[in-house]
Coordinates of C-alpha atoms and ligand atoms in Angstrom, one line a residue:
M45 CA 57.4 95.8 100.4
K46 CA 55.9 99.1 101.4
K47 CA 55.1 101.9 98.9
K48 CA 54.4 105.5 99.6
R49 CA 50.8 106.7 99.5
T50 CA 50.6 108.7 96.2
G51 CA 46.9 109.6 96.3
A52 CA 44.5 109.5 93.5
A53 CA 44.8 111.7 90.4
A54 CA 41.9 114.2 89.8
P55 CA 38.9 112.5 88.3
S56 CA 38.7 112.5 84.5
P57 CA 36.4 110.9 81.9
M58 CA 37.5 107.5 80.8
T59 CA 36.1 104.0 80.0
A60 CA 36.1 101.2 82.5
A61 CA 38.9 99.5 80.5
E62 CA 41.0 102.7 80.5
A63 CA 40.5 103.0 84.3
V64 CA 41.8 99.4 84.8
V65 CA 44.8 100.0 82.5
A66 CA 45.6 103.4 84.1
T67 CA 45.5 101.8 87.5
L68 CA 47.8 99.0 86.5
I69 CA 50.2 101.7 85.3
S70 CA 49.9 103.8 88.5
H71 CA 50.8 100.6 90.4
G72 CA 54.0 100.1 88.5
L73 CA 52.9 97.3 86.1
D74 CA 54.5 97.6 82.7
T75 CA 53.2 94.5 80.9
V76 CA 49.9 92.6 80.3
Y77 CA 50.3 89.1 78.8
A78 CA 47.1 88.6 76.8
L79 CA 45.1 86.8 74.1
P80 CA 42.4 88.9 72.5
G81 CA 38.7 88.2 71.6
V82 CA 35.5 90.1 71.1
Q83 CA 34.5 90.3 74.8
N84 CA 37.7 92.2 75.5
D85 CA 37.9 94.3 72.3
L86 CA 37.5 97.5 74.3
L87 CA 40.1 96.4 76.9
F88 CA 42.5 96.0 74.0
E89 CA 41.5 99.4 72.7
A90 CA 42.5 100.8 76.1
L91 CA 45.8 98.8 76.0
F92 CA 46.5 100.4 72.6
K93 CA 45.9 103.8 74.0
F94 CA 48.3 103.3 76.8
S95 CA 50.8 101.2 74.8
D96 CA 53.6 103.7 75.4
R97 CA 53.5 102.8 79.2
L98 CA 52.2 99.3 79.2
R99 CA 53.2 96.6 76.8
T100 CA 50.8 94.0 75.6
I101 CA 52.5 90.7 75.0
H102 CA 50.1 88.4 73.1
T103 CA 50.5 84.6 73.1
R104 CA 49.2 81.6 71.1
H105 CA 47.2 80.0 73.9
E106 CA 45.8 81.4 77.1
Q107 CA 47.8 79.0 79.2
G108 CA 50.9 80.7 77.7
A109 CA 49.7 84.2 78.7
A110 CA 48.9 83.1 82.3
Y111 CA 52.1 81.1 82.7
M112 CA 54.1 84.0 81.4
A113 CA 52.5 86.3 84.0
L114 CA 53.4 83.7 86.6
G115 CA 57.0 83.6 85.4
A116 CA 57.2 87.4 85.5
A117 CA 55.8 87.5 89.0
L118 CA 58.2 84.7 90.2
A119 CA 61.3 86.2 88.6
T120 CA 60.7 89.7 89.9
G121 CA 58.7 89.3 93.1
K122 CA 56.3 91.9 91.7
P123 CA 52.7 91.8 90.6
S124 CA 52.0 90.9 87.0
A125 CA 48.8 90.6 84.9
Y126 CA 47.2 88.7 82.1
A127 CA 44.0 89.2 80.1
V128 CA 41.8 86.5 78.5
V129 CA 38.3 86.1 77.1
P130 CA 35.6 84.3 79.3
G131 CA 34.7 80.6 79.2
P132 CA 37.3 78.7 77.2
G133 CA 39.8 81.5 77.4
F134 CA 39.6 81.6 81.1
L135 CA 39.6 77.8 81.4
N136 CA 42.6 77.6 79.2
S137 CA 44.5 79.8 81.6
S138 CA 43.2 78.0 84.7
A139 CA 46.0 75.5 85.4
A140 CA 48.4 78.4 85.5
L141 CA 46.1 80.4 87.7
L142 CA 45.9 77.4 90.0
T143 CA 49.6 77.1 90.0
A144 CA 49.9 80.8 90.9
Y145 CA 47.6 80.2 93.8
S146 CA 49.6 77.3 95.0
M147 CA 52.8 79.3 94.7
N148 CA 51.4 82.4 96.4
A149 CA 52.3 84.4 93.3
P150 CA 50.8 87.9 92.7
V151 CA 49.2 87.4 89.3
L152 CA 46.1 89.4 88.3
A153 CA 43.8 87.7 85.8
L154 CA 41.6 90.1 83.8
I155 CA 38.7 87.9 82.5
G156 CA 36.0 88.9 80.1
Q157 CA 32.3 88.3 80.6
I158 CA 29.1 88.0 78.6
P159 CA 26.7 91.1 78.5
D160 CA 26.2 92.4 82.0
A161 CA 22.4 92.1 82.1
D162 CA 22.5 88.5 81.0
I163 CA 25.1 87.1 83.5
G164 CA 23.5 84.1 85.3
K165 CA 20.6 83.7 82.9
H166 CA 22.0 80.7 80.9
L167 CA 21.1 82.1 77.5
G168 CA 24.0 80.6 75.7
H169 CA 26.0 83.7 74.8
L170 CA 29.4 83.3 73.1
H171 CA 31.8 81.8 75.7
E172 CA 29.2 81.7 78.4
I173 CA 30.0 79.4 81.3
R174 CA 27.8 78.6 84.2
D175 CA 28.7 80.6 87.2
Q176 CA 32.1 81.8 85.9
T177 CA 32.5 83.9 89.1
G178 CA 32.0 80.8 91.2
I179 CA 34.7 78.9 89.3
I180 CA 37.1 81.8 89.6
K181 CA 36.4 82.1 93.3
R182 CA 37.8 78.6 93.9
L183 CA 41.1 79.5 92.3
V184 CA 41.9 82.9 93.9
D185 CA 41.3 84.5 97.3
H186 CA 40.1 87.8 95.8
C187 CA 37.9 88.4 92.8
A188 CA 35.4 91.1 91.7
L189 CA 33.1 91.8 88.8
I190 CA 33.5 95.3 87.4
R191 CA 30.0 96.8 86.7
K192 CA 30.7 100.5 86.3
P193 CA 33.7 102.7 85.1
E194 CA 33.5 104.6 88.3
A195 CA 34.2 101.4 90.3
A196 CA 36.8 99.9 87.9
A197 CA 39.9 101.8 89.1
R198 CA 39.1 101.1 92.7
A199 CA 38.4 97.5 92.0
T200 CA 41.8 97.1 90.3
A201 CA 43.6 98.9 93.1
L202 CA 41.9 96.6 95.7
A203 CA 42.8 93.5 93.7
L204 CA 46.4 94.6 93.4
R205 CA 46.5 95.3 97.1
A206 CA 44.8 92.0 98.0
M207 CA 47.5 90.2 96.0
R208 CA 50.2 91.4 98.4
T209 CA 48.2 91.6 101.7
G210 CA 48.8 88.7 104.1
R211 CA 49.6 85.6 102.2
P212 CA 50.3 86.8 98.7
G213 CA 48.5 85.2 95.7
P214 CA 46.6 85.8 92.5
A215 CA 43.4 87.8 92.1
A216 CA 40.9 88.1 89.3
L217 CA 38.7 90.8 87.8
E218 CA 35.8 90.1 85.5
C219 CA 34.2 92.7 83.3
A220 CA 31.3 92.3 80.8
I221 CA 31.7 92.9 77.1
D222 CA 29.4 96.0 77.3
V223 CA 31.0 97.5 80.5
W224 CA 34.6 97.8 79.3
G225 CA 33.6 100.6 77.0
K226 CA 31.3 102.5 79.3
S227 CA 32.5 106.0 80.3
G228 CA 32.5 107.7 83.6
L229 CA 34.4 110.1 85.8
V230 CA 37.3 108.1 87.2
A231 CA 40.0 109.0 89.7
V232 CA 43.0 106.7 89.2
P233 CA 44.4 105.7 92.6
G234 CA 48.1 105.2 93.3
P235 CA 49.4 102.3 95.3
R236 CA 48.7 102.4 99.1
P237 CA 51.0 100.9 101.7
I238 CA 50.4 97.2 102.3
P239 CA 49.2 96.6 105.8
E240 CA 51.6 94.6 107.9
P241 CA 50.8 93.0 111.2
K242 CA 52.6 94.6 114.1
L243 CA 55.7 92.9 115.2
D244 CA 55.0 90.7 118.3
A245 CA 57.9 91.6 120.5
S246 CA 57.2 89.0 123.1
A247 CA 56.9 86.2 120.5
I248 CA 60.2 87.4 118.9
R249 CA 61.8 87.3 122.4
R250 CA 60.5 83.7 122.9
A251 CA 61.8 82.7 119.5
A252 CA 65.2 84.2 120.1
K253 CA 65.5 82.4 123.5
R254 CA 64.5 79.1 122.0
L255 CA 66.9 79.5 119.1
G256 CA 69.7 80.9 121.2
A257 CA 69.5 77.9 123.6
A258 CA 69.2 75.3 120.9
K259 CA 71.9 72.7 120.6
R260 CA 71.1 71.7 117.0
P261 CA 69.1 74.5 115.4
M262 CA 68.0 74.3 111.8
I263 CA 66.3 76.6 109.4
V264 CA 63.8 75.5 106.8
C265 CA 62.9 77.9 103.9
G266 CA 60.0 77.9 101.5
G267 CA 59.0 80.3 98.8
G268 CA 58.0 82.8 101.5
A269 CA 61.7 83.2 102.4
Q270 CA 62.8 84.3 98.9
D271 CA 62.9 88.0 99.8
A272 CA 64.6 87.5 103.1
S273 CA 67.9 86.0 101.9
A274 CA 70.2 88.5 103.7
E275 CA 68.3 87.8 107.0
I276 CA 68.4 84.0 106.6
T277 CA 72.1 84.2 105.7
A278 CA 72.8 86.2 108.9
L279 CA 70.7 84.0 111.1
S280 CA 72.3 80.9 109.7
A281 CA 75.8 82.2 110.5
M282 CA 74.8 83.4 114.0
L283 CA 73.2 80.0 114.9
Q284 CA 75.5 77.9 112.8
A285 CA 72.2 76.4 111.6
P286 CA 72.0 74.5 108.4
V287 CA 69.4 76.0 106.0
L288 CA 67.2 73.5 104.1
G289 CA 65.6 74.7 100.9
F290 CA 64.0 72.2 98.7
R291 CA 62.4 73.5 95.5
R292 CA 60.8 76.8 96.3
G293 CA 63.2 77.6 99.2
R294 CA 66.3 77.1 97.1
G295 CA 68.7 80.0 96.6
V296 CA 67.7 81.8 99.8
L297 CA 71.1 80.7 101.2
D298 CA 73.7 80.4 98.5
S299 CA 74.5 76.8 97.7
R300 CA 78.2 77.6 98.0
D301 CA 77.7 78.1 101.8
P302 CA 78.4 74.7 103.5
L303 CA 75.4 75.4 105.7
S304 CA 73.1 75.5 102.6
V305 CA 71.5 72.1 102.2
T306 CA 68.7 70.5 100.2
L307 CA 67.5 66.9 100.2
P308 CA 68.5 64.3 101.3
L309 CA 70.8 65.7 103.9
G310 CA 68.0 68.1 105.0
R311 CA 66.0 65.1 106.2
E312 CA 68.9 63.7 108.2
L313 CA 69.3 67.1 109.9
W314 CA 65.6 67.3 110.6
G315 CA 66.0 64.0 112.5
E316 CA 68.7 65.6 114.7
A317 CA 67.3 69.1 115.2
D318 CA 66.0 70.3 118.5
V319 CA 64.7 73.7 117.3
V320 CA 63.6 74.5 113.7
L321 CA 63.0 77.9 112.4
A322 CA 60.5 77.5 109.5
V323 CA 60.2 80.5 107.2
G324 CA 57.5 80.8 104.5
T325 CA 57.0 77.0 104.2
R326 CA 54.1 74.7 104.7
L327 CA 56.4 72.0 106.2
L328 CA 54.1 69.4 104.6
M329 CA 57.0 67.0 103.7
Q330 CA 58.5 67.4 107.1
Y331 CA 55.3 66.7 109.1
R332 CA 53.7 64.1 106.8
Q333 CA 56.8 62.2 105.6
W334 CA 59.7 62.8 108.1
G335 CA 57.7 63.0 111.3
I336 CA 57.6 65.1 114.4
D337 CA 58.0 64.4 118.1
R338 CA 58.1 66.3 121.5
E339 CA 61.9 66.8 121.3
L340 CA 61.5 69.2 118.4
A341 CA 60.3 72.8 118.8
I342 CA 59.1 74.6 115.7
I343 CA 59.2 78.3 115.3
R344 CA 57.1 79.4 112.3
V345 CA 57.3 82.6 110.3
D346 CA 54.4 82.9 107.9
A347 CA 52.4 85.6 106.2
D348 CA 49.3 83.6 106.8
A349 CA 48.2 83.3 110.4
E350 CA 46.2 80.1 109.6
E351 CA 49.1 78.3 108.1
H352 CA 50.9 78.0 111.5
Y353 CA 48.3 75.7 112.9
R354 CA 47.2 73.6 109.9
L355 CA 49.3 70.5 110.8
H356 CA 50.7 71.0 114.3
K357 CA 50.8 73.7 117.0
P358 CA 54.2 75.4 116.8
A359 CA 56.2 76.5 119.9
V360 CA 56.2 80.1 118.5
A361 CA 54.2 81.5 115.7
L362 CA 55.3 84.8 114.0
T363 CA 52.8 86.2 111.5
G364 CA 53.8 88.7 108.7
D365 CA 56.4 89.3 106.1
A366 CA 59.5 87.3 106.8
K367 CA 62.0 90.2 106.3
P368 CA 61.0 92.5 109.2
I369 CA 60.3 89.6 111.5
L370 CA 63.7 88.1 110.9
Q371 CA 65.4 91.5 111.3
A372 CA 63.8 91.8 114.7
L373 CA 65.0 88.3 115.5
I374 CA 68.5 89.1 114.4
A375 CA 68.5 92.1 116.8
E376 CA 67.2 90.1 119.7
L377 CA 69.3 86.9 119.2
P378 CA 72.7 88.1 120.5
K379 CA 71.2 88.5 124.1
H380 CA 70.3 84.8 124.1
N381 CA 72.6 83.0 121.7
S382 CA 75.0 80.3 122.8
K383 CA 78.6 80.3 121.8
R384 CA 78.8 78.4 118.5
R385 CA 81.6 76.4 116.9
S386 CA 81.7 76.5 113.1
R387 CA 79.9 73.6 111.5
N388 CA 81.4 74.3 108.1
T389 CA 83.7 71.3 108.0
E390 CA 81.2 68.8 109.3
M391 CA 78.5 70.0 106.9
A392 CA 80.9 70.0 103.9
E393 CA 81.8 66.4 104.7
R394 CA 78.2 65.3 105.1
Q395 CA 77.2 67.1 101.8
A396 CA 80.1 65.3 100.0
A397 CA 79.0 61.9 101.4
W398 CA 75.5 62.4 100.1
R399 CA 76.8 63.7 96.8
K400 CA 78.8 60.5 96.4
R401 CA 75.7 58.4 97.0
M402 CA 73.7 60.4 94.5
E403 CA 76.6 60.1 91.9
E404 CA 76.3 56.3 92.3
K405 CA 72.6 56.4 91.5
I406 CA 71.7 59.4 89.3
A407 CA 74.9 60.2 87.5
P408 CA 73.4 60.9 84.1
Q409 CA 71.1 63.6 85.5
L410 CA 74.0 65.1 87.6
A411 CA 76.3 65.3 84.6
F412 CA 73.8 67.4 82.6
L413 CA 73.1 69.6 85.6
E414 CA 76.8 70.3 86.0
A415 CA 77.1 71.3 82.4
I416 CA 74.2 73.8 82.8
R417 CA 75.6 75.3 86.0
A418 CA 79.0 75.7 84.4
E419 CA 77.5 77.8 81.6
L420 CA 74.7 79.7 83.4
P421 CA 76.0 82.8 85.0
D422 CA 75.6 83.1 88.8
D423 CA 72.5 85.4 88.5
G424 CA 71.0 83.4 85.6
I425 CA 67.6 81.9 86.2
F426 CA 66.9 78.2 86.0
V427 CA 63.3 77.1 85.4
D428 CA 62.6 73.6 86.6
E429 CA 60.0 71.1 85.0
V430 CA 58.4 67.8 85.9
T431 CA 61.1 65.8 84.2
Q432 CA 64.0 63.5 85.1
I433 CA 66.5 66.4 85.0
G434 CA 64.2 68.6 87.0
F435 CA 63.8 66.1 89.9
A436 CA 67.5 65.8 90.1
A437 CA 67.9 69.6 89.9
R438 CA 65.7 70.0 92.9
L439 CA 68.2 67.9 94.8
A440 CA 71.5 68.9 93.3
F441 CA 71.5 72.0 91.1
P442 CA 73.6 74.7 92.9
V443 CA 71.6 77.9 93.3
Y444 CA 73.4 81.1 94.2
K445 CA 70.8 83.8 94.5
P446 CA 67.1 84.1 95.5
R447 CA 64.5 83.9 92.7
T448 CA 66.9 82.2 90.4
F449 CA 65.5 78.7 90.8
L450 CA 61.9 78.6 89.7
S451 CA 60.2 75.3 90.7
P452 CA 56.5 74.9 90.3
G453 CA 55.4 74.1 93.9
Y454 CA 52.9 71.5 94.9
Q455 CA 50.8 71.5 91.7
D456 CA 53.9 70.3 89.7
P457 CA 51.9 70.9 86.5
L458 CA 53.6 69.2 83.6
G459 CA 54.2 71.8 80.8
W460 CA 54.5 74.9 83.0
G461 CA 58.2 75.3 82.3
F462 CA 58.6 76.7 78.9
A463 CA 55.9 79.3 79.1
T464 CA 56.7 80.3 82.6
A465 CA 60.4 80.7 81.7
L466 CA 59.3 82.9 78.7
G467 CA 57.6 85.2 81.2
A468 CA 60.6 85.2 83.5
Q469 CA 62.9 86.0 80.6
H470 CA 60.6 88.7 79.3
A471 CA 60.4 90.4 82.8
R472 CA 64.1 90.0 83.4
P473 CA 65.8 90.8 80.1
D474 CA 69.0 91.7 82.1
V475 CA 69.8 88.0 83.1
P476 CA 69.8 84.8 81.0
V477 CA 67.0 82.3 81.7
V478 CA 67.4 78.6 81.0
A479 CA 64.3 76.3 80.9
I480 CA 64.5 72.6 81.0
S481 CA 61.8 70.3 79.7
G482 CA 61.1 66.7 78.9
D483 CA 59.8 65.9 75.5
G484 CA 56.4 65.4 77.1
G485 CA 56.2 68.7 79.0
F486 CA 57.7 70.8 76.3
L487 CA 54.9 70.2 73.8
F488 CA 52.3 71.4 76.3
T489 CA 53.2 75.0 75.5
A490 CA 55.8 74.6 72.7
T491 CA 53.5 76.7 70.4
E492 CA 54.7 79.7 72.5
M493 CA 57.9 79.5 70.5
A494 CA 55.9 81.7 68.1
T495 CA 55.5 84.2 71.0
A496 CA 59.2 84.1 71.8
M497 CA 59.9 84.9 68.1
R498 CA 57.2 87.6 67.8
H499 CA 58.5 89.4 70.9
R500 CA 62.2 88.4 70.5
I501 CA 62.5 86.8 73.9
P502 CA 66.0 85.3 74.3
L503 CA 65.0 82.3 76.4
V504 CA 67.2 79.2 76.2
T505 CA 65.3 76.0 76.3
I506 CA 66.7 72.5 76.7
V507 CA 64.5 69.6 75.8
F508 CA 65.6 66.2 77.1
N509 CA 64.1 63.8 74.7
D510 CA 63.6 60.2 75.8
G511 CA 60.6 59.5 73.6
A512 CA 58.4 59.0 76.6
Y513 CA 56.6 60.3 79.6
G514 CA 59.7 58.8 81.1
N515 CA 58.8 59.2 84.7
V516 CA 55.5 57.4 84.2
R517 CA 57.1 54.8 82.0
R518 CA 59.7 53.9 84.6
I519 CA 57.0 53.5 87.3
Q520 CA 55.1 51.2 85.0
Q521 CA 58.3 49.2 84.4
E522 CA 59.4 49.0 88.0
R523 CA 56.1 48.7 89.9
F524 CA 53.6 47.4 87.4
G525 CA 55.4 44.5 85.8
N526 CA 56.4 46.5 82.6
R527 CA 52.8 46.8 81.6
L528 CA 53.4 50.0 79.5
I529 CA 50.4 52.1 78.7
G530 CA 50.0 55.7 77.6
S531 CA 53.6 56.5 78.2
D532 CA 55.4 56.3 74.8
L533 CA 55.6 59.4 72.7
A534 CA 55.9 60.2 69.0
N535 CA 57.9 63.4 68.7
P536 CA 58.7 65.9 66.1
D537 CA 62.3 66.6 65.1
F538 CA 62.8 69.2 67.8
V539 CA 65.7 71.0 66.0
A540 CA 63.7 71.2 62.8
F541 CA 60.7 72.3 64.9
G542 CA 62.6 75.2 66.5
K543 CA 64.1 76.2 63.2
S544 CA 60.7 76.3 61.6
F545 CA 59.8 79.1 63.9
G546 CA 63.1 80.9 63.1
A547 CA 64.7 80.1 66.5
D548 CA 68.3 79.1 66.8
A549 CA 68.0 75.3 67.3
M550 CA 70.7 72.6 67.8
R551 CA 71.2 69.2 69.1
A552 CA 73.6 68.1 71.9
N553 CA 74.3 64.5 72.5
N554 CA 76.1 64.5 75.9
P555 CA 76.9 66.9 78.7
Q556 CA 80.0 68.1 77.0
E557 CA 78.2 69.0 73.8
L558 CA 75.5 70.6 75.9
R559 CA 78.0 73.0 77.3
G560 CA 79.1 74.1 73.9
A561 CA 75.4 74.4 72.7
L562 CA 74.6 76.5 75.8
R563 CA 77.5 78.8 75.2
R564 CA 76.2 79.5 71.7
A565 CA 72.6 79.8 72.9
L566 CA 73.4 82.1 75.9
A567 CA 75.4 84.4 73.6
N568 CA 72.3 84.9 71.4
R569 CA 70.3 87.7 72.9
H570 CA 68.2 88.4 69.8
G571 CA 65.7 85.6 70.2
P572 CA 64.9 82.1 71.5
S573 CA 67.2 79.1 71.3
L574 CA 66.3 75.5 71.5
I575 CA 68.6 72.7 72.4
E576 CA 67.5 69.1 72.0
V577 CA 69.3 66.5 74.0
P578 CA 68.4 62.9 73.0
V579 CA 68.6 60.7 76.1
G580 CA 67.8 57.2 77.2
A581 CA 65.8 56.1 80.3
M582 CA 67.2 57.6 83.4
P583 CA 67.7 56.1 86.9
S584 CA 65.1 56.9 89.5
P585 CA 65.7 59.8 91.9
W586 CA 62.9 58.9 94.2
E587 CA 65.0 57.2 96.9
F588 CA 66.5 60.6 97.6
I589 CA 63.1 62.4 97.7
F590 CA 60.6 60.1 99.4
M591 CA 62.7 58.9 102.3
G592 CA 60.2 58.1 105.0
K593 CA 60.0 58.8 108.7
I594 CA 63.0 59.9 110.7
R595 CA 61.3 61.2 113.8
G596 CA 58.4 60.1 115.9
V597 CA 58.7 56.5 114.6
Ligands
TPP863 C1 49.4 68.6 84.1 C2 50.0 67.3 84.5 N1 49.6 66.2 83.8 C3 50.2 65.0 84.1 C4 51.2 65.0 85.0 C5 51.8 63.6 85.4 N2 53.2 63.5 84.9 C6 54.3 63.7 85.8 S1 55.7 63.5 85.0 C7 55.0 63.0 83.6 C8 55.8 62.6 82.4 C9 56.8 63.7 82.0 O1 57.3 63.4 80.7 P1 58.5 64.3 80.1 O2 58.1 65.7 80.2 O3 58.9 63.7 78.8 O4 59.7 64.1 81.2 P2 60.5 62.7 81.5 O5 59.8 62.1 82.7 O6 60.4 61.9 80.3 O7 61.9 63.2 81.8 C10 53.6 63.1 83.7 C11 52.7 62.7 82.6 C12 51.6 66.2 85.7 N3 52.6 66.2 86.6 N4 51.0 67.3 85.4
MG864 MG1 60.3 62.4 78.3

């Protein structure tokens, strides 16, 4: 998205911390998710000073702060920020920062440091960690150490710009305990336009010709297509091309459109396609599991020029933001497009056939998902987790709008869900957010229920309690001769747990009761609600996800 150049304000005296905070504000950020500590006291002093324009949402663990920032970025598509102390504070946030990197999410980490003069000397200062910068560098594409107030505003603006330039992703700024409070003359810059590669007219023409002539075109969407929903919808209709979104690409094309598919039908269609338009997706599952052959031409649209060639040379590579590229493709396509018959009936029939097969195998999961979809409004956000219901949701939860199905990408970090959903709900108070968790994943960040209460965040969380790391347990049963180890869990009474924080908490024993509980929870906009659903072991969904080769066999 482009923003107008607003220029820097006239220089005025301020601390490095004030310069960072003022620059966040000048770039449109309104929240910092944070957990304080002595190295960042002067950052918090600046956050206090600017608290009429930037809210500080404090959490109970740094992973909560970082996942909340991630959730805010995913739900809004805009940059978000979190602040933590160095060493353990930073490391506590690192799984979330890693997940932000894997999801190309624009999250800015503000990380404290030991005294500036002693960085690298191994003196054993409070929270010192060997080569903190080196560790951060492995987790983000852009990081900088702030050493002077005069450089702080510019460093912040550069980090925010890097987060949205090319392939989006997180950035980090470190600042030493004795530098945050140093004063200097600072000019606070406004946002500058994000550089976009020029449209490659000849590549767009080649793509339009290939797609126009294709007999069985298909579109595959990843997270990079989330802001090009209108364009994907138009192209799908023009080409009568099914649109596959699995996990991060879900919701780009409304699930109610018969051309909107997920797994396993998407794999079948991959096996039949002659031209695939792949938008903002790594295509890892397609190349590594489903296979590729000479009969299939791939047209890739990606913000990252290197991504095109990581696995395979595509027929056409288009680099940049998906939206303008697809708009150019839409303008060019009518000159080359074949006459197309509607595939709606065919696709509806094939979807129904797969649905039937799934109902035969994973009925318990599907029934709970149906209950959730029936109560969650069309624009409500569903936050997925690494749990039985989550795996099924990736296959079968209908998604109607972009950025309303948040699934954690290739890290799949157990425990991301609750805290990420809190951030999503905090950043999007206008829509309801429902998080699902297993009993295992929920307790990773369940302490953030205190954050939800403190900041009155009306998130609805459903905990499916099977008393186990159920996914692991089933694998041990089915593949390892029932040698169960490390997969059974002792749990609290989740309803009592929720209530002890002051949350509205209830139990639902079946899909029908879940609907009633959700109705009550979604009506409560004053604070968090927790619904515990006791469940038994669930049937395996893996036969619909890991399906093996279909091309180039
Ligand atoms: C950070 C992290 N640690 C471990 C795992 C491995 N893992 C995947 S699923 C799972 C069990 C999940 O248990 P629960 O949340 O109760 O969901 P259930 O499978 O029981 O539905 C584990 C341990 C992971 N994905 N991420
Ligand atoms: Mg479980």
